[in-house]
Amino acid sequence: LELFQRNQELEDFKENLEKQIIERTCEAEKAKTEAHAANQAKSEFLANMSHAIRTPLTAIIGFAEVLLQHRLSREESAQYLTTIINGGRHLTNLLSEILDISKIENQKLELEAIRFNLPNLLHDIEQIYLFNCKKEQLDFALVMNSVIPEWIVADPTRLKQVIHNLLSNAIKFTKTGSISLHVKFIVSTNTLQIEVIDTGEGIASDKQALIFEYFRQADSSITRNFGGTGLGLFITKSMVELMGGVVELESTLGKGSRFCVTIVCQKYDGVCDSIFNRDIIAPKPLVTPSLVGNIL
């Protein structure tokens, strides 16, 4: 009987050991697959980033050499210098995205709580995207879905970055039609709700979760056709969550997309019934005196 019991214990131990081996093998295979996918995504990102950096650099170096080697008219020089400046700004934006990713990974991305004028911020964004949409022959509208506060306490820089990312994406993927920015303030939760709606290409349902992942885009052809690094929506989602909000997406392939983000405001005061019916607090113009002399 004792021998039988020991043999049964050995059989049970063997069965449990085989189960554990199978489980560990499955876990190892899953980890290997995930590591391979992550490595492939990073390789694609590095290739995309290399292309994204080389494109403006080629223009900067090329036009700088033309300016140095040839005598050009004032108009041509101005045109080439404008191209160089735009290329430099584009590179700055790319580097800013990479730095933001590094801060997010190391959990060092910090927010500033600043009291700022919300209508002024929205007005500035409206002026920029009225111009940008006009260049692309798209309609643009800023829609106030509720009364909003005149002043709120949040991080204006990150809020602007979130809105810019969403609107820039909307323009990129909308060939015809319109783009609208909808703003609503929910008093009960101190929440600012921002919606960006476009009539663009839309996103397939099986790709909608993918676009918020690190280093990922819905399709590898997006970088080839539209440019970009695949970081914008990942950064947007991370910043919105850091500000106590969420990002929601509704999209129909071929009909357009709706991105909705919420931002929790620490404080708010004042009332603005309409973005158009209020006094813009414009900064005083800086008066630069004319000076003559030598500067060391």
Coordinates of C-alpha atoms in Angstrom, one line a residue:
L1 CA 0.0 0.0 0.0
E2 CA 2.8 2.4 0.9
L3 CA 4.6 1.6 -2.4
F4 CA 1.3 2.2 -4.3
Q5 CA 0.8 5.6 -2.6
R6 CA 4.3 6.7 -3.4
N7 CA 3.9 5.6 -7.0
Q8 CA 0.6 7.6 -7.1
E9 CA 2.3 10.6 -5.7
L10 CA 5.0 10.3 -8.4
E11 CA 2.4 10.0 -11.1
D12 CA 0.6 13.1 -9.8
F13 CA 3.9 15.0 -9.6
K14 CA 4.8 14.0 -13.1
E15 CA 1.4 15.1 -14.4
N16 CA 1.7 18.5 -12.6
L17 CA 5.2 18.9 -13.9
E18 CA 4.1 18.2 -17.5
K19 CA 1.3 20.8 -17.1
Q20 CA 3.7 23.4 -15.8
I21 CA 6.1 22.7 -18.6
I22 CA 3.3 23.1 -21.2
E23 CA 2.2 26.4 -19.5
R24 CA 5.8 27.7 -19.3
T25 CA 6.3 26.7 -23.0
C26 CA 3.2 28.6 -24.0
E27 CA 4.2 31.7 -22.0
A28 CA 7.7 31.6 -23.5
E29 CA 6.2 31.3 -27.0
K30 CA 3.9 34.2 -26.3
A31 CA 6.7 36.3 -25.0
K32 CA 8.8 35.4 -28.0
T33 CA 6.0 36.4 -30.4
E34 CA 5.5 39.7 -28.5
A35 CA 9.2 40.5 -28.4
H36 CA 9.5 39.7 -32.2
A37 CA 6.5 42.0 -32.9
A38 CA 7.9 44.8 -30.7
N39 CA 11.3 44.4 -32.4
Q40 CA 9.7 44.6 -35.8
A41 CA 7.7 47.6 -34.9
K42 CA 10.8 49.4 -33.6
S43 CA 12.7 48.5 -36.8
E44 CA 9.9 49.9 -38.9
F45 CA 9.9 53.0 -36.7
L46 CA 13.6 53.5 -37.1
A47 CA 13.3 53.2 -40.9
N48 CA 10.4 55.7 -40.9
M49 CA 12.2 58.1 -38.6
S50 CA 15.3 57.9 -40.8
H51 CA 13.2 58.7 -43.8
A52 CA 11.4 61.5 -41.9
I53 CA 14.7 63.1 -40.8
R54 CA 16.5 62.8 -44.1
T55 CA 13.8 64.4 -46.1
P56 CA 13.9 67.9 -44.5
L57 CA 17.7 67.6 -44.0
T58 CA 18.2 67.0 -47.7
A59 CA 16.2 70.2 -48.5
I60 CA 18.0 72.2 -45.8
I61 CA 21.5 71.2 -47.0
G62 CA 20.6 71.4 -50.7
F63 CA 19.1 74.9 -50.6
A64 CA 21.8 76.2 -48.3
E65 CA 24.5 75.0 -50.8
V66 CA 22.5 76.8 -53.6
L67 CA 22.4 80.0 -51.6
L68 CA 26.2 79.7 -50.9
Q69 CA 27.3 78.9 -54.5
H70 CA 25.0 81.0 -56.7
R71 CA 23.9 84.6 -56.9
L72 CA 20.1 84.5 -56.7
S73 CA 17.5 87.2 -56.8
R74 CA 15.9 88.4 -53.6
E75 CA 12.7 86.5 -54.3
E76 CA 14.5 83.2 -55.0
S77 CA 16.7 83.7 -51.8
A78 CA 13.6 84.3 -49.7
Q79 CA 11.9 81.2 -51.2
Y80 CA 14.9 79.0 -50.4
L81 CA 15.3 80.4 -46.9
T82 CA 11.6 79.8 -46.2
T83 CA 12.1 76.2 -47.2
I84 CA 15.1 75.9 -45.0
I85 CA 13.2 77.4 -42.0
N86 CA 10.2 75.0 -42.6
G87 CA 12.6 72.1 -42.8
G88 CA 14.2 73.1 -39.5
R89 CA 10.8 73.5 -37.8
H90 CA 9.8 70.1 -39.0
L91 CA 12.9 68.5 -37.6
T92 CA 12.3 70.3 -34.3
N93 CA 8.8 68.7 -34.1
L94 CA 10.2 65.3 -34.8
L95 CA 12.8 65.7 -32.0
S96 CA 10.1 67.0 -29.6
E97 CA 8.1 63.8 -30.3
I98 CA 11.1 61.6 -29.6
L99 CA 11.8 63.5 -26.3
D100 CA 8.1 63.2 -25.3
I101 CA 8.3 59.4 -25.9
S102 CA 11.4 59.2 -23.7
K103 CA 9.7 61.1 -20.9
I104 CA 6.6 58.9 -21.1
E105 CA 8.6 55.7 -21.0
N106 CA 10.6 56.9 -18.0
Q107 CA 7.4 58.4 -16.3
K108 CA 9.0 61.8 -16.2
L109 CA 6.4 63.7 -18.3
E110 CA 5.1 66.3 -15.9
L111 CA 2.2 68.6 -16.3
E112 CA 2.0 72.3 -15.3
A113 CA -1.1 73.7 -13.6
I114 CA -1.5 77.2 -15.1
R115 CA -4.5 79.5 -15.1
F116 CA -5.1 80.5 -18.7
N117 CA -7.8 82.0 -20.9
L118 CA -9.5 79.1 -22.7
P119 CA -11.3 81.2 -25.4
N120 CA -8.0 82.8 -26.4
L121 CA -6.4 79.4 -26.8
L122 CA -9.3 78.2 -28.9
H123 CA -9.2 81.3 -31.0
D124 CA -5.5 80.9 -31.7
I125 CA -6.1 77.3 -32.8
E126 CA -9.0 78.4 -35.0
Q127 CA -6.9 80.9 -36.8
I128 CA -4.2 78.4 -37.6
Y129 CA -6.5 75.7 -38.9
L130 CA -8.7 78.0 -40.9
F131 CA -5.6 78.8 -42.8
N132 CA -4.3 75.2 -43.0
C133 CA -7.7 73.9 -44.1
K134 CA -8.0 76.6 -46.7
K135 CA -4.7 75.6 -48.2
E136 CA -6.0 72.0 -48.6
Q137 CA -9.4 73.2 -49.9
L138 CA -11.3 71.9 -46.8
D139 CA -14.0 73.5 -44.7
F140 CA -13.2 74.2 -41.0
A141 CA -15.5 75.1 -38.2
L142 CA -15.1 75.6 -34.4
V143 CA -18.4 74.6 -32.7
M144 CA -19.2 75.5 -29.1
N145 CA -21.6 72.8 -27.8
S146 CA -22.0 74.5 -24.4
V147 CA -21.1 77.5 -22.4
I148 CA -17.4 77.3 -21.5
P149 CA -15.4 78.9 -18.7
E150 CA -13.3 82.1 -19.5
W151 CA -10.4 80.8 -17.3
I152 CA -9.4 77.2 -16.5
V153 CA -6.4 75.7 -14.6
A154 CA -4.7 73.0 -16.6
D155 CA -1.6 72.6 -18.8
P156 CA -2.2 74.8 -21.8
T157 CA 0.9 73.6 -23.7
R158 CA -0.1 69.9 -23.5
L159 CA -3.7 70.8 -24.3
K160 CA -2.6 72.6 -27.4
Q161 CA -0.4 69.7 -28.4
V162 CA -3.3 67.2 -28.0
I163 CA -5.6 69.4 -30.2
H164 CA -2.9 70.1 -32.8
N165 CA -2.1 66.3 -33.1
L166 CA -5.8 65.5 -33.7
L167 CA -6.4 68.3 -36.1
S168 CA -3.2 67.7 -38.1
N169 CA -4.1 64.0 -38.4
A170 CA -7.6 65.0 -39.6
I171 CA -6.2 67.3 -42.3
K172 CA -3.6 64.6 -43.3
F173 CA -6.3 62.0 -44.0
T174 CA -9.1 64.1 -45.4
K175 CA -9.0 64.8 -49.1
T176 CA -12.4 66.5 -49.5
G177 CA -15.1 67.7 -47.2
S178 CA -14.7 69.3 -43.8
I179 CA -13.1 69.2 -40.4
S180 CA -14.7 70.5 -37.2
L181 CA -13.5 71.1 -33.7
H182 CA -16.3 70.7 -31.1
V183 CA -15.8 72.1 -27.5
K184 CA -18.0 71.4 -24.5
F185 CA -17.6 71.9 -20.8
I186 CA -19.2 69.5 -18.3
V187 CA -19.6 71.5 -15.0
S188 CA -20.5 68.4 -12.8
T189 CA -17.1 66.8 -13.4
N190 CA -15.0 69.9 -14.2
T191 CA -14.3 68.3 -17.6
L192 CA -13.4 69.9 -20.9
Q193 CA -14.5 67.7 -23.8
I194 CA -12.8 68.2 -27.2
E195 CA -14.1 66.5 -30.4
V196 CA -12.4 66.5 -33.8
I197 CA -14.7 65.2 -36.6
D198 CA -13.6 64.8 -40.2
T199 CA -15.0 63.4 -43.4
G200 CA -11.8 61.6 -44.3
E201 CA -10.8 58.1 -45.2
G202 CA -11.8 56.6 -41.9
I203 CA -10.2 53.7 -40.0
A204 CA -11.1 50.0 -40.3
S205 CA -12.5 48.6 -37.1
D206 CA -9.7 46.1 -36.7
K207 CA -7.1 48.9 -36.9
Q208 CA -8.7 51.3 -34.4
A209 CA -6.9 50.0 -31.3
L210 CA -3.7 49.6 -33.2
I211 CA -3.2 53.3 -34.0
F212 CA -2.8 54.2 -30.3
E213 CA 0.1 51.8 -29.8
Y214 CA 3.8 52.7 -29.5
F215 CA 5.6 52.9 -32.9
R216 CA 2.5 51.8 -34.8
Q217 CA 0.3 53.1 -37.6
A218 CA -2.8 51.5 -39.1
D219 CA -1.0 50.6 -42.3
S220 CA 2.7 50.5 -43.3
S221 CA 1.7 52.4 -46.5
I222 CA 0.7 55.4 -44.4
T223 CA 4.2 56.6 -43.8
R224 CA 5.0 56.2 -47.5
N225 CA 1.9 58.1 -48.6
F226 CA 1.4 60.6 -45.8
G227 CA 4.6 60.7 -43.8
G228 CA 4.7 60.7 -40.0
T229 CA 6.4 58.5 -37.4
G230 CA 3.4 56.8 -35.8
L231 CA 4.0 58.6 -32.4
G232 CA 1.4 61.3 -32.5
L233 CA -1.7 59.3 -31.2
F234 CA 0.4 57.4 -28.7
I235 CA 1.6 60.7 -27.2
T236 CA -1.9 62.1 -27.4
K237 CA -3.4 59.2 -25.5
S238 CA -0.6 59.3 -22.9
M239 CA -1.0 63.0 -22.3
V240 CA -4.8 62.8 -22.0
E241 CA -4.6 60.0 -19.5
L242 CA -2.0 62.0 -17.5
M243 CA -4.5 64.9 -17.4
G244 CA -7.2 62.5 -16.0
G245 CA -9.1 62.0 -19.2
V246 CA -9.7 59.4 -21.9
V247 CA -9.6 59.2 -25.7
E248 CA -12.5 57.7 -27.6
L249 CA -12.6 56.9 -31.3
E250 CA -15.6 56.3 -33.7
S251 CA -14.7 55.7 -37.3
T252 CA -16.3 54.3 -40.4
L253 CA -14.1 53.3 -43.3
G254 CA -14.6 55.7 -46.2
K255 CA -16.8 58.1 -44.3
G256 CA -14.7 59.7 -41.6
S257 CA -13.6 59.7 -38.0
R258 CA -14.5 61.2 -34.7
F259 CA -11.9 61.6 -31.9
C260 CA -13.2 62.6 -28.5
V261 CA -10.9 63.5 -25.6
T262 CA -11.7 64.7 -22.1
I263 CA -9.5 66.8 -19.9
V264 CA -10.1 67.3 -16.2
C265 CA -9.6 70.9 -15.1
Q266 CA -8.4 71.6 -11.6
K267 CA -10.3 75.0 -11.4
Y268 CA -12.4 77.2 -13.6
D269 CA -14.1 80.6 -13.4
G270 CA -15.8 83.1 -15.6
V271 CA -18.3 82.4 -18.4
C272 CA -18.0 82.6 -22.2
D273 CA -21.2 82.1 -24.1
S274 CA -19.6 82.0 -27.5
I275 CA -16.1 81.9 -28.9
F276 CA -17.0 84.9 -31.1
N277 CA -18.8 87.1 -28.6
R278 CA -16.0 88.0 -26.3
D279 CA -13.1 90.3 -26.1
I280 CA -9.8 88.7 -27.1
I281 CA -7.1 89.5 -24.5
A282 CA -4.4 90.3 -27.1
P283 CA -0.8 90.7 -25.9
K284 CA 0.5 94.2 -26.2
P285 CA 2.7 94.7 -29.3
L286 CA 6.4 94.7 -28.5
V287 CA 8.1 97.9 -29.5
T288 CA 11.6 97.4 -30.7
P289 CA 13.7 100.6 -30.8
S290 CA 16.0 101.3 -33.7
L291 CA 19.6 101.1 -32.5
V292 CA 22.9 101.9 -34.2
G293 CA 26.2 100.7 -32.9
N294 CA 28.7 97.8 -32.7
I295 CA 27.8 94.6 -30.8
L296 CA 30.5 92.4 -29.3

